[in-house]
Coordinates of C-alpha atoms in Angstrom, one line a residue:
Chain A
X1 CA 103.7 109.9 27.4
X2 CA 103.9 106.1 26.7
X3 CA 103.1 103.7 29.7
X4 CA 104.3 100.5 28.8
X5 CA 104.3 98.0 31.4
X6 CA 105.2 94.3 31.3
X7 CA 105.2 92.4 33.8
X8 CA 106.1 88.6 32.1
X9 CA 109.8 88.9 32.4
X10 CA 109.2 89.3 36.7
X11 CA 106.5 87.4 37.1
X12 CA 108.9 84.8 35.9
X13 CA 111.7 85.4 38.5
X14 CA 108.8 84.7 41.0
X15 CA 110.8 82.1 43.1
X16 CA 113.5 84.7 43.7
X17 CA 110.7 87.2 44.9
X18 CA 109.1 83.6 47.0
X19 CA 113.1 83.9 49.1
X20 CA 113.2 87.4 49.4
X21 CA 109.5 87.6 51.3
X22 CA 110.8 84.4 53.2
X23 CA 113.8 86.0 54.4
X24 CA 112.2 89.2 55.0
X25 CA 109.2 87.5 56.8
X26 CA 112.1 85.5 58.7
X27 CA 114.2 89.0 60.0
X28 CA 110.9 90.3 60.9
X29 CA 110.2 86.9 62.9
X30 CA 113.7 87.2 64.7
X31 CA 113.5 90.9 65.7
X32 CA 109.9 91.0 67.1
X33 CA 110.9 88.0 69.3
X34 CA 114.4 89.0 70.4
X35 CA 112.9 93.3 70.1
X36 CA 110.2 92.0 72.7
X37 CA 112.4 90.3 75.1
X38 CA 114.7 93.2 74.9
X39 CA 111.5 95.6 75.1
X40 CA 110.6 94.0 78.1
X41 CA 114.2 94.1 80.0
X42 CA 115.1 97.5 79.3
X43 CA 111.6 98.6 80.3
X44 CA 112.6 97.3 83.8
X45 CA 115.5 98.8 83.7
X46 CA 114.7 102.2 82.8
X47 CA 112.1 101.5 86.1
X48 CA 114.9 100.4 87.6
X49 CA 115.4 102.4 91.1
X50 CA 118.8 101.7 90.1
X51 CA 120.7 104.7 88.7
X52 CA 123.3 103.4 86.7
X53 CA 120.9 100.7 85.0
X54 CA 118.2 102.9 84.2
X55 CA 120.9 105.5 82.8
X56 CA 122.1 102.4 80.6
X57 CA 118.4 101.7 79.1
X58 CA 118.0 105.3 78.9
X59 CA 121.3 106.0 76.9
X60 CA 120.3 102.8 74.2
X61 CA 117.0 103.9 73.6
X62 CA 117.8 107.6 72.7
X63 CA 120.8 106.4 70.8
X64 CA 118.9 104.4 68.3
X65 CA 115.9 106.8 68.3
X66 CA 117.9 109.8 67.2
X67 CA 120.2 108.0 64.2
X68 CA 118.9 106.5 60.9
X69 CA 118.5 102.6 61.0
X70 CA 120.8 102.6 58.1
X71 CA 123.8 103.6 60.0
X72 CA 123.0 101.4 62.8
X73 CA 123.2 98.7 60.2
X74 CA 126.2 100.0 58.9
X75 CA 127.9 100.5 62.7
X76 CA 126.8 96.9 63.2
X77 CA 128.4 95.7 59.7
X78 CA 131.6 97.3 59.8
X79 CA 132.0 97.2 63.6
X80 CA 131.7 93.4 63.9
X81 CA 134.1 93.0 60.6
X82 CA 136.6 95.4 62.2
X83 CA 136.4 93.3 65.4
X84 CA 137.4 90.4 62.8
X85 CA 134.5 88.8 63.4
X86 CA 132.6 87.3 60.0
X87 CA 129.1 87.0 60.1
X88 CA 126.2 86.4 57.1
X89 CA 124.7 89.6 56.2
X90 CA 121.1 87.8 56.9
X91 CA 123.0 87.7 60.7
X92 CA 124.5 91.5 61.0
X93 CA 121.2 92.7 59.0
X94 CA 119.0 90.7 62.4
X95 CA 121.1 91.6 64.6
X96 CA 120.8 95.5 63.7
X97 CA 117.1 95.1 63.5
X98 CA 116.8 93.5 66.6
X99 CA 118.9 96.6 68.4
X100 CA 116.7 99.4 66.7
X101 CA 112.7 97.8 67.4
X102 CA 114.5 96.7 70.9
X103 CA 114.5 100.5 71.8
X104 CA 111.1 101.7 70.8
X105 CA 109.8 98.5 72.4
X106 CA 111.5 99.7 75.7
X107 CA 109.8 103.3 75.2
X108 CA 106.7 101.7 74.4
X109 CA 106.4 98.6 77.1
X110 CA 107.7 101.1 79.9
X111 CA 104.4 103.9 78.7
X112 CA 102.5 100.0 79.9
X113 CA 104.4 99.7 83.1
X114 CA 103.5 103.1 83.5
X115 CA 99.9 102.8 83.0
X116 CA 99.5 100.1 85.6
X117 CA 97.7 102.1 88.7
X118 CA 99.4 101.5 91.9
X119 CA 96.9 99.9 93.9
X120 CA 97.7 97.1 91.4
X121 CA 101.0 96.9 92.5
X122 CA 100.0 97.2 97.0
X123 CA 97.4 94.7 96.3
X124 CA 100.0 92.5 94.9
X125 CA 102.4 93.0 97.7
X126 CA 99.8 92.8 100.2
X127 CA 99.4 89.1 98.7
X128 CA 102.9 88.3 99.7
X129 CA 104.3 88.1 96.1
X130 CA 107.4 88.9 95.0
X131 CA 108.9 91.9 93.0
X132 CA 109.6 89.2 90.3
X133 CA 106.4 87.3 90.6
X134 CA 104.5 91.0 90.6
X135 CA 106.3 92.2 87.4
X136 CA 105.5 88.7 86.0
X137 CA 101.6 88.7 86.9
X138 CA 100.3 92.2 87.4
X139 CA 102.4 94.6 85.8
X140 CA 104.0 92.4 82.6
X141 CA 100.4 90.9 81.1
X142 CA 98.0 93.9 81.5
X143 CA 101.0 96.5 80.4
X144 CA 101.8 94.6 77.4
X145 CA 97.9 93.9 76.4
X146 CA 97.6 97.7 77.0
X147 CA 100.1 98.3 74.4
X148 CA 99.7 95.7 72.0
X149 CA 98.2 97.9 69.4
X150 CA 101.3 100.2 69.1
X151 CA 103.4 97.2 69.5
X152 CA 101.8 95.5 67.1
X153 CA 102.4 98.6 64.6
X154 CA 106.1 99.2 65.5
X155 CA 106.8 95.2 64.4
X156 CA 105.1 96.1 61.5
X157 CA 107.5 99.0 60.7
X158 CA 110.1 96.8 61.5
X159 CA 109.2 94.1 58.9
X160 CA 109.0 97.5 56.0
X161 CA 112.3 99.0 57.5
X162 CA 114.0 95.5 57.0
X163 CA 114.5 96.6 53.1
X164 CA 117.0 98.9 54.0
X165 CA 119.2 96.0 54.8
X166 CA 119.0 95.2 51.0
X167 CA 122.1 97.7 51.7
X168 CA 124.6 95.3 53.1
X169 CA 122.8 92.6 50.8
X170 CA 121.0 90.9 52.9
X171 CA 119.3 88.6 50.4
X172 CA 115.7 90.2 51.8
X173 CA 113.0 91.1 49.2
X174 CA 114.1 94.5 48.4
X175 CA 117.5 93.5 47.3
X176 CA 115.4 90.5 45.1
X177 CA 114.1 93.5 43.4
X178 CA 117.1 95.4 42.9
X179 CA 118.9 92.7 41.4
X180 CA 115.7 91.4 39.1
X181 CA 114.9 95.3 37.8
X182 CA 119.0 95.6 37.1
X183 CA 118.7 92.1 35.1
X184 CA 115.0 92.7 33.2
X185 CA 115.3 96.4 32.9
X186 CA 112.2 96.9 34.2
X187 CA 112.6 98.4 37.0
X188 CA 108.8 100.4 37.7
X189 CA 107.1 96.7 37.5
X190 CA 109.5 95.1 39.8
X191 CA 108.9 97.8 42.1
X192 CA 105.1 97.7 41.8
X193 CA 105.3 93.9 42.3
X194 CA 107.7 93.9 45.2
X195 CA 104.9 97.2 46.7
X196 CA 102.0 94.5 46.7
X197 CA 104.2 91.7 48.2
X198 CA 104.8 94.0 50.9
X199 CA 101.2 94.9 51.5
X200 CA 100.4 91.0 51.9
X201 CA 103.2 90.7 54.4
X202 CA 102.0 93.6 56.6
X203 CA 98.5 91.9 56.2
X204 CA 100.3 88.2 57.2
X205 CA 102.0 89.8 60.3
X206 CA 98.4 92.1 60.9
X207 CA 96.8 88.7 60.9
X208 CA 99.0 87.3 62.8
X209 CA 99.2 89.3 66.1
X210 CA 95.8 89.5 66.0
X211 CA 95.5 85.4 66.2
X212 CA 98.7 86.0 68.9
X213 CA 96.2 88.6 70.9
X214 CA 93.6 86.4 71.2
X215 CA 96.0 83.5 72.8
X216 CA 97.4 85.4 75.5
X217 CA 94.7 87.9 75.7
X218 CA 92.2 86.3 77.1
X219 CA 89.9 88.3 78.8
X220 CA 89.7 90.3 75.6
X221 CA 89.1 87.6 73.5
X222 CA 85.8 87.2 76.0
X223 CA 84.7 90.5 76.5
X224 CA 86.0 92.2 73.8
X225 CA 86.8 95.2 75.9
X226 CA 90.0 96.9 76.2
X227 CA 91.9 96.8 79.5
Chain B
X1 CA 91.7 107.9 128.1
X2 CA 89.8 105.0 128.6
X3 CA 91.0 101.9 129.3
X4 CA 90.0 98.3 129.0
X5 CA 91.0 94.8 130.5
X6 CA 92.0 92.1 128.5
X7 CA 90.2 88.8 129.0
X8 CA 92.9 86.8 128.0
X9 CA 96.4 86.9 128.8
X10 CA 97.9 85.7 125.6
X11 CA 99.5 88.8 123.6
X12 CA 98.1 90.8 121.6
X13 CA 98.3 90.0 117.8
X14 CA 99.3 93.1 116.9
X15 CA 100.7 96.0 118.8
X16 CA 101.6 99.3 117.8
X17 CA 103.6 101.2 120.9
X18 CA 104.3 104.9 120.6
X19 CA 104.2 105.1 116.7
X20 CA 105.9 108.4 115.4
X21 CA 105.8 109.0 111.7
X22 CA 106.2 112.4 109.6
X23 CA 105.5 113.1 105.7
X24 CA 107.8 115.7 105.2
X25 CA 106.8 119.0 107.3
X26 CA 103.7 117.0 108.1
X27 CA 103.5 115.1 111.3
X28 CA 100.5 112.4 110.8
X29 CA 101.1 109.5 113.3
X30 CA 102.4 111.2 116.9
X31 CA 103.1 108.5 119.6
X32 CA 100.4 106.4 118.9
X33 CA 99.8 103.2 120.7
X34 CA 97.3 100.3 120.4
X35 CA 96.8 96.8 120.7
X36 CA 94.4 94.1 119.0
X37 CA 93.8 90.8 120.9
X38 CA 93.1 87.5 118.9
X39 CA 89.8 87.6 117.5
X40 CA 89.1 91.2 118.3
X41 CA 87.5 93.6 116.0
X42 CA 89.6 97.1 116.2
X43 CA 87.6 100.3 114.1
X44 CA 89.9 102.6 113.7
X45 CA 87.5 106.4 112.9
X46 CA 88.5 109.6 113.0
X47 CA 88.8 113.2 110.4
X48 CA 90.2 112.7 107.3
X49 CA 94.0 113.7 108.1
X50 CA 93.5 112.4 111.5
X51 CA 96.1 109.0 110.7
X52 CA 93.7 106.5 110.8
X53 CA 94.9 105.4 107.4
X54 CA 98.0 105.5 108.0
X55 CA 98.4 104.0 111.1
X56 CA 96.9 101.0 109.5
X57 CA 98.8 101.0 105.8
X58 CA 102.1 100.7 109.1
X59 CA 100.8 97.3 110.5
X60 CA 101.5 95.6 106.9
X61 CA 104.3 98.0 106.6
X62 CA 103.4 99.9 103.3
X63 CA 104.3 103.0 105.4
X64 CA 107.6 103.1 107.1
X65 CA 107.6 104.2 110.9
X66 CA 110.1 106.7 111.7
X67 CA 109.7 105.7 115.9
X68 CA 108.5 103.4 118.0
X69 CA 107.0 99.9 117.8
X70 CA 104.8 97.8 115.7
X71 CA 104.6 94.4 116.7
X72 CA 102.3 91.5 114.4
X73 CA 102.4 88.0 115.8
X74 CA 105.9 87.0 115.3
X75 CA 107.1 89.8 113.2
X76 CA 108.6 92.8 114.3
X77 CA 107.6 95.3 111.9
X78 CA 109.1 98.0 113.1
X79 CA 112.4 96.3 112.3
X80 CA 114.4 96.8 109.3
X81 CA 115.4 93.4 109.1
X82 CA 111.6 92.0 108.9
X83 CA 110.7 89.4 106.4
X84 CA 108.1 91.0 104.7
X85 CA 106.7 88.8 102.7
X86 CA 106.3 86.1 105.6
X87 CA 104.6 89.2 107.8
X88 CA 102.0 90.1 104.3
X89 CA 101.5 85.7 104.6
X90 CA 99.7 86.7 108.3
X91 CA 98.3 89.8 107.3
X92 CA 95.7 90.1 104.7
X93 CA 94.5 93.8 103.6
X94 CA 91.8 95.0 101.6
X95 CA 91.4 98.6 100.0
X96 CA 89.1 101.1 99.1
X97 CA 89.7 100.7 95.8
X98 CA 89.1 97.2 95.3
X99 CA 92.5 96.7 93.1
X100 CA 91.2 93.2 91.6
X101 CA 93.3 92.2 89.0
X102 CA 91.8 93.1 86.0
X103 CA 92.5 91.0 83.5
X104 CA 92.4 87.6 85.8
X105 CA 89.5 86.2 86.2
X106 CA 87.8 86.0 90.2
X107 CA 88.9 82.4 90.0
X108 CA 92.6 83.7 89.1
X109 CA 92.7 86.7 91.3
X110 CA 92.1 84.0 94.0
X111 CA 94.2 81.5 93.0
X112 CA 97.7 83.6 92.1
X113 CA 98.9 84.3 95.7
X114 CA 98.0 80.5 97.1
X115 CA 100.1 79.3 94.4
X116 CA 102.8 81.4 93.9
X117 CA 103.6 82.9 97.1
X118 CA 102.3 79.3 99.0
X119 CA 103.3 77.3 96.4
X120 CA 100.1 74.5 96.7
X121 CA 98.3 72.6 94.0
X122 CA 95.7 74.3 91.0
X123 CA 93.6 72.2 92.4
X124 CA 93.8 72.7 95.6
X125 CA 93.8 76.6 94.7
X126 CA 90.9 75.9 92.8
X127 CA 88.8 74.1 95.6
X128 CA 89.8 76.7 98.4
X129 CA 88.7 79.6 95.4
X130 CA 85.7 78.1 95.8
X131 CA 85.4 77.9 99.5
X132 CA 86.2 81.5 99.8
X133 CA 84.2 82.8 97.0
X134 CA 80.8 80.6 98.8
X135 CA 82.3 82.5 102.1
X136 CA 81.7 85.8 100.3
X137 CA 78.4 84.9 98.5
X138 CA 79.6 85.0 95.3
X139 CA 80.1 81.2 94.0
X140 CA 78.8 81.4 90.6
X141 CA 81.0 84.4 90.0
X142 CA 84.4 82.0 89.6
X143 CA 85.0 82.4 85.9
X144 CA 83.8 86.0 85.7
X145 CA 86.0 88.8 85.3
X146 CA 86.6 91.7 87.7
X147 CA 84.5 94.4 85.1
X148 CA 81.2 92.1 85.3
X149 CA 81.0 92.3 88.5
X150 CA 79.5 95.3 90.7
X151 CA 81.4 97.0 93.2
X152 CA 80.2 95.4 96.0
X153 CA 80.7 92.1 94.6
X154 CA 84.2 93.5 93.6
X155 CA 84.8 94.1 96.9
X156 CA 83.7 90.9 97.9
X157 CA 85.8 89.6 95.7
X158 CA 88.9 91.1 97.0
X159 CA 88.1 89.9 100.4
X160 CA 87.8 86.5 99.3
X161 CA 91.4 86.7 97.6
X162 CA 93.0 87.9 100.8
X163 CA 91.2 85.3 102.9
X164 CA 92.4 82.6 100.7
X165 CA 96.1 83.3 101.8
X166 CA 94.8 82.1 105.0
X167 CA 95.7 85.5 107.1
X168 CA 96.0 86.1 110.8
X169 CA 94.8 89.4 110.8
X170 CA 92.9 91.5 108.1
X171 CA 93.0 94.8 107.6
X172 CA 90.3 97.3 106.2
X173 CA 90.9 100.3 105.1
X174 CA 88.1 102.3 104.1
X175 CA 86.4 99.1 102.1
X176 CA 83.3 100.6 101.7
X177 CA 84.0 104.3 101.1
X178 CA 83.2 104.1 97.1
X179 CA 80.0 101.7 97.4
X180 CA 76.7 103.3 97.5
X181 CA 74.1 102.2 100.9
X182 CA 73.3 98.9 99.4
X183 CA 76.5 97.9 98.3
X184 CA 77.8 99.0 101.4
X185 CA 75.3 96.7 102.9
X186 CA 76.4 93.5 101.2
X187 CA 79.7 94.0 102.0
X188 CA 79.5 95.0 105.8
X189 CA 77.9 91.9 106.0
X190 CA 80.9 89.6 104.5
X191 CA 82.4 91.6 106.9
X192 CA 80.3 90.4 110.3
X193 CA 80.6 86.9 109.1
X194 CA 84.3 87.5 109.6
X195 CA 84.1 88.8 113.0
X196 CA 81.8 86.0 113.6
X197 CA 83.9 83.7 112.5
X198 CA 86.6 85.2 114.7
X199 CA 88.8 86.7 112.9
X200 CA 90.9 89.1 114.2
X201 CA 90.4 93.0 112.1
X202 CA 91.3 96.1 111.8
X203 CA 89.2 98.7 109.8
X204 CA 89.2 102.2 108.8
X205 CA 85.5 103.2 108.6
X206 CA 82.9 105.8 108.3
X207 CA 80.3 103.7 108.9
X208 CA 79.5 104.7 112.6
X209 CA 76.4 102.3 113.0
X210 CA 78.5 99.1 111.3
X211 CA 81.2 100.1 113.4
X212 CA 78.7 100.6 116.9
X213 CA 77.5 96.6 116.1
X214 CA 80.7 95.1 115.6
X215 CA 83.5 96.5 117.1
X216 CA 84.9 95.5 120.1
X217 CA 87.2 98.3 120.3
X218 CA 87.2 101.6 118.9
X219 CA 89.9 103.9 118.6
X220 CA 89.4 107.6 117.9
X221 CA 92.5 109.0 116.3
X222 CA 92.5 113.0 116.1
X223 CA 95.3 115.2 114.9
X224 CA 98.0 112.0 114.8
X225 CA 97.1 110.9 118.1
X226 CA 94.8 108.1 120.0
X227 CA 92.4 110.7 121.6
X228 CA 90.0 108.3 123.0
X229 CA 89.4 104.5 123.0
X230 CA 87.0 102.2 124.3
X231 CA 84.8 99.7 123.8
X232 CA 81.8 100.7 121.1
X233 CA 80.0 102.0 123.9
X234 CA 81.9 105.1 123.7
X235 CA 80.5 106.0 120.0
X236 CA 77.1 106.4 122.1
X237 CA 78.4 108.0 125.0
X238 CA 81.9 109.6 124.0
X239 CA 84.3 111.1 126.8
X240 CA 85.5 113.8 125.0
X241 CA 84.4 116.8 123.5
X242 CA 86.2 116.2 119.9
X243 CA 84.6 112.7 119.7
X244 CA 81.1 114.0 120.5
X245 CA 81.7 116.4 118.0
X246 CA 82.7 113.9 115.5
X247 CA 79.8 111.2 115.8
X248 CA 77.7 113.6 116.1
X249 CA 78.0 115.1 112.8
X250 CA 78.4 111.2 111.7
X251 CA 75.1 110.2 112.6

């Protein structure tokens, strides 16, 4: 067995590698944002008293729970180009992204929603607020601060899944590296490379929602107790 | 059944008239009537399972009626049109179990409803926040959070935040039930301050001693119905047999 590794002709490609963790980075970016709002909606919904819009949410989230991100990227690529419509591949592969981390979002914000005792919710009432300003205040903040750590680690999952989009050639960092090991031949030290960019961008997006947490967390950020 | 005479001839704030209401199989409020006047104190006391709960959860209308009448001020709560927000604006309630926000500060839990539901100033929320919270005892807890605080104070707390909405009537069900004596104590006495003060209450007790000082009326539910009422006198000297019974295993 000879191990022989070298790394110069990669290292060089570096800028490429510099897009591809942008552009990754960015899609992760996108699909937290957009996942969250959706998280939060369809976790109303599936609450919703509302039969037919809870059955909706319901229907979404075990859809995209129970088939592989890959063919919802693919449903989203080829639907949208049968429609006729052209889009970038950076725009089917965040749009796709955004619909799968939307569901387990809803599952996991609704497990908050959940959580929140009901005396919460009569005090609230009692105060004269409304449904709206109740989900806002009292159920919304303390669910989500509830759940942030799984949250937190679904986004997270999100940003690693996004290399699978390399598949519709998205130009992410995982189809940098297929590109750069096909040019150098070197395909083991690309990989290894591209392995370690990964790690820092979990550890960017780590460090990240922990400086998010302590913004709109603040009670935890002064008592450093969980809710 | 005894009766007493109104000193005043204004109408009652709130009225309940013949007040039927069934959980399922279970028949827990059966034709029960009262009235409070303005700035009366009404102690509602009876069994657990008796209604006394219930009967008051129905005058802010987080039980539905399934008969009769419930009257508050200006809002007929029995009615399925009722604005219910405007009728939880009059009526302020406080609950055994505290239910402070939890992740708001005391400052905040005061402040939301003012200027949310009320729509006035920070400041202004801010300034009454303190007014309320000095009411309560419990000024230099403002930027504390509802976990630091003991539950008495929490309780405090949470009368403070429904006395900042500025209520009519206030309703207390059971507010003392989880405190031990002393916190009891504290907050009994935020609660004669209000009677003082003349606010009209109603309250779900087992205090029998707190509710012997301060109640102007007493009504002894039993099996879903008013089976005695009176003025506090009739804690010490009750008409019927079922009363007697009950006070005198409360003392």
């Amino acid at each position: 067995m000879n191990l022989n590794l070298d790394f110069a002709a990669i290292i060089e490609r570096w800028p490429a590698f510099l897009d591809g963790a942008l552009l990754t980075l960015q899609l992760a970016f996108i699909a937290t944002v957009l996942g969250t709002v959706i998280g939060v909606l369809g976790a109303i919904g599936r609450r919703s008293s509302h039969p037919v819009v809870s059955r909706i949410c319901g229907i979404y989230v075990e859809a995209i729970r129970n088939t592989p991100l890959l063919v919802q990227i693919f449903l989203v690529y080829f639907g949208l180009a049968s429609l006729g419509l052209k889009f970038s591949a950076f725009a089917v592969a965040a749009a796709a992204l955004t619909i799968n981390v939307g569901a387990y979002t809803t599952e996991i914000i609704r497990a908050g929603f959940d959580s929140i005792p009901r005396g919460q919710i009569e005090a609230a009432e009692g105060l004269a607020l409304s449904k709206a300003q109740i989900y806002w205040h009292v159920v919304m903040w303390p669910a989500i601060e509830k759940v942030y750590p799984s949250l937190t680690s679904q986004f997270v999952l999100l940003m690693l899944a996004s290399s699978v989009t390399s598949q519709i050639s998205a130009e992410e960092l995982t189809a940098v590296a297929n590109y750069v090991q096909s040019d150098t031949y070197r395909a083991f030290e690309t990989y290894i490379l591209v392995a370690i960019v990964y790690i820092v961008l979990s550890l960017i997006m780590r460090a990240g929602f922990w400086l998010l947490g302590l913004v709109v967390f603040p009670r935890r950020r002064r008592l450093g107790t969980p809710l | 059944m005894h009766k007493i005479s109104n000193v005043a001839s204004q109408s009652p704030v709130v009225s309940l008239r013949n007040v039927h209401k069934s959980f399922g199989p279970l028949k827990v409020l059966d034709g029960v009537s009262f009235e409070v006047d303005r700035g009366e104190v009404l102690v509602l006391i009876g069994r657990s399972g008796s209604g006394k709960s219930t009967a008051l959860r129905c005058i802010d209308r987080f039980e539905t009626i399934d008969s009769g009448e419930i009257v508050v001020g200006s809002h007929r709560v029995s009615d399925p049109k009722l604005d219910l927000r405007a009728l939880r604006q009059d009526v302020g309630i406080v609950f055994q179990s505290y239910n402070l926000f939890p992740h708001l500060t005391i400052e905040e839990n005061i402040t939301l409803a003012p200027c949310s539901v009320k729509g006035i100033s920070k400041s202004q929320a801010k300034e009454q926040a303190r007014q309320v919270l000095a009411q309560v005892g419990l000024e230099d807890k403002l930027h504390q959070y509802p976990e630091q605080l003991s539950g008495g104070q929490q309780q405090r707390a949470a009368i403070a935040r429904s006395l900042a909405m500025q209520p009519k009537v206030m309703l207390f069900d059971e507010v003392t039930s989880a405190l031990d004596p002393e916190l009891t104590g504290e907050v009994l006495k935020v609660i004669e301050a209000l009677a003082a003060d003349g606010m009209t209450m109603v309250m779900v007790t087992h205090e029998m001693g707190f509710a012997r000082g301060i109640a102007n009326r007493v009504v002894f539910m039993h099996r879903g119905k008013v089976h005695e009422t009176g003025p506090a006198a009739i804690l010490t000297s009750p008409a019927t047999p079922e009363l007697a019974q009950f006070v005198g295993t409360g003392l």
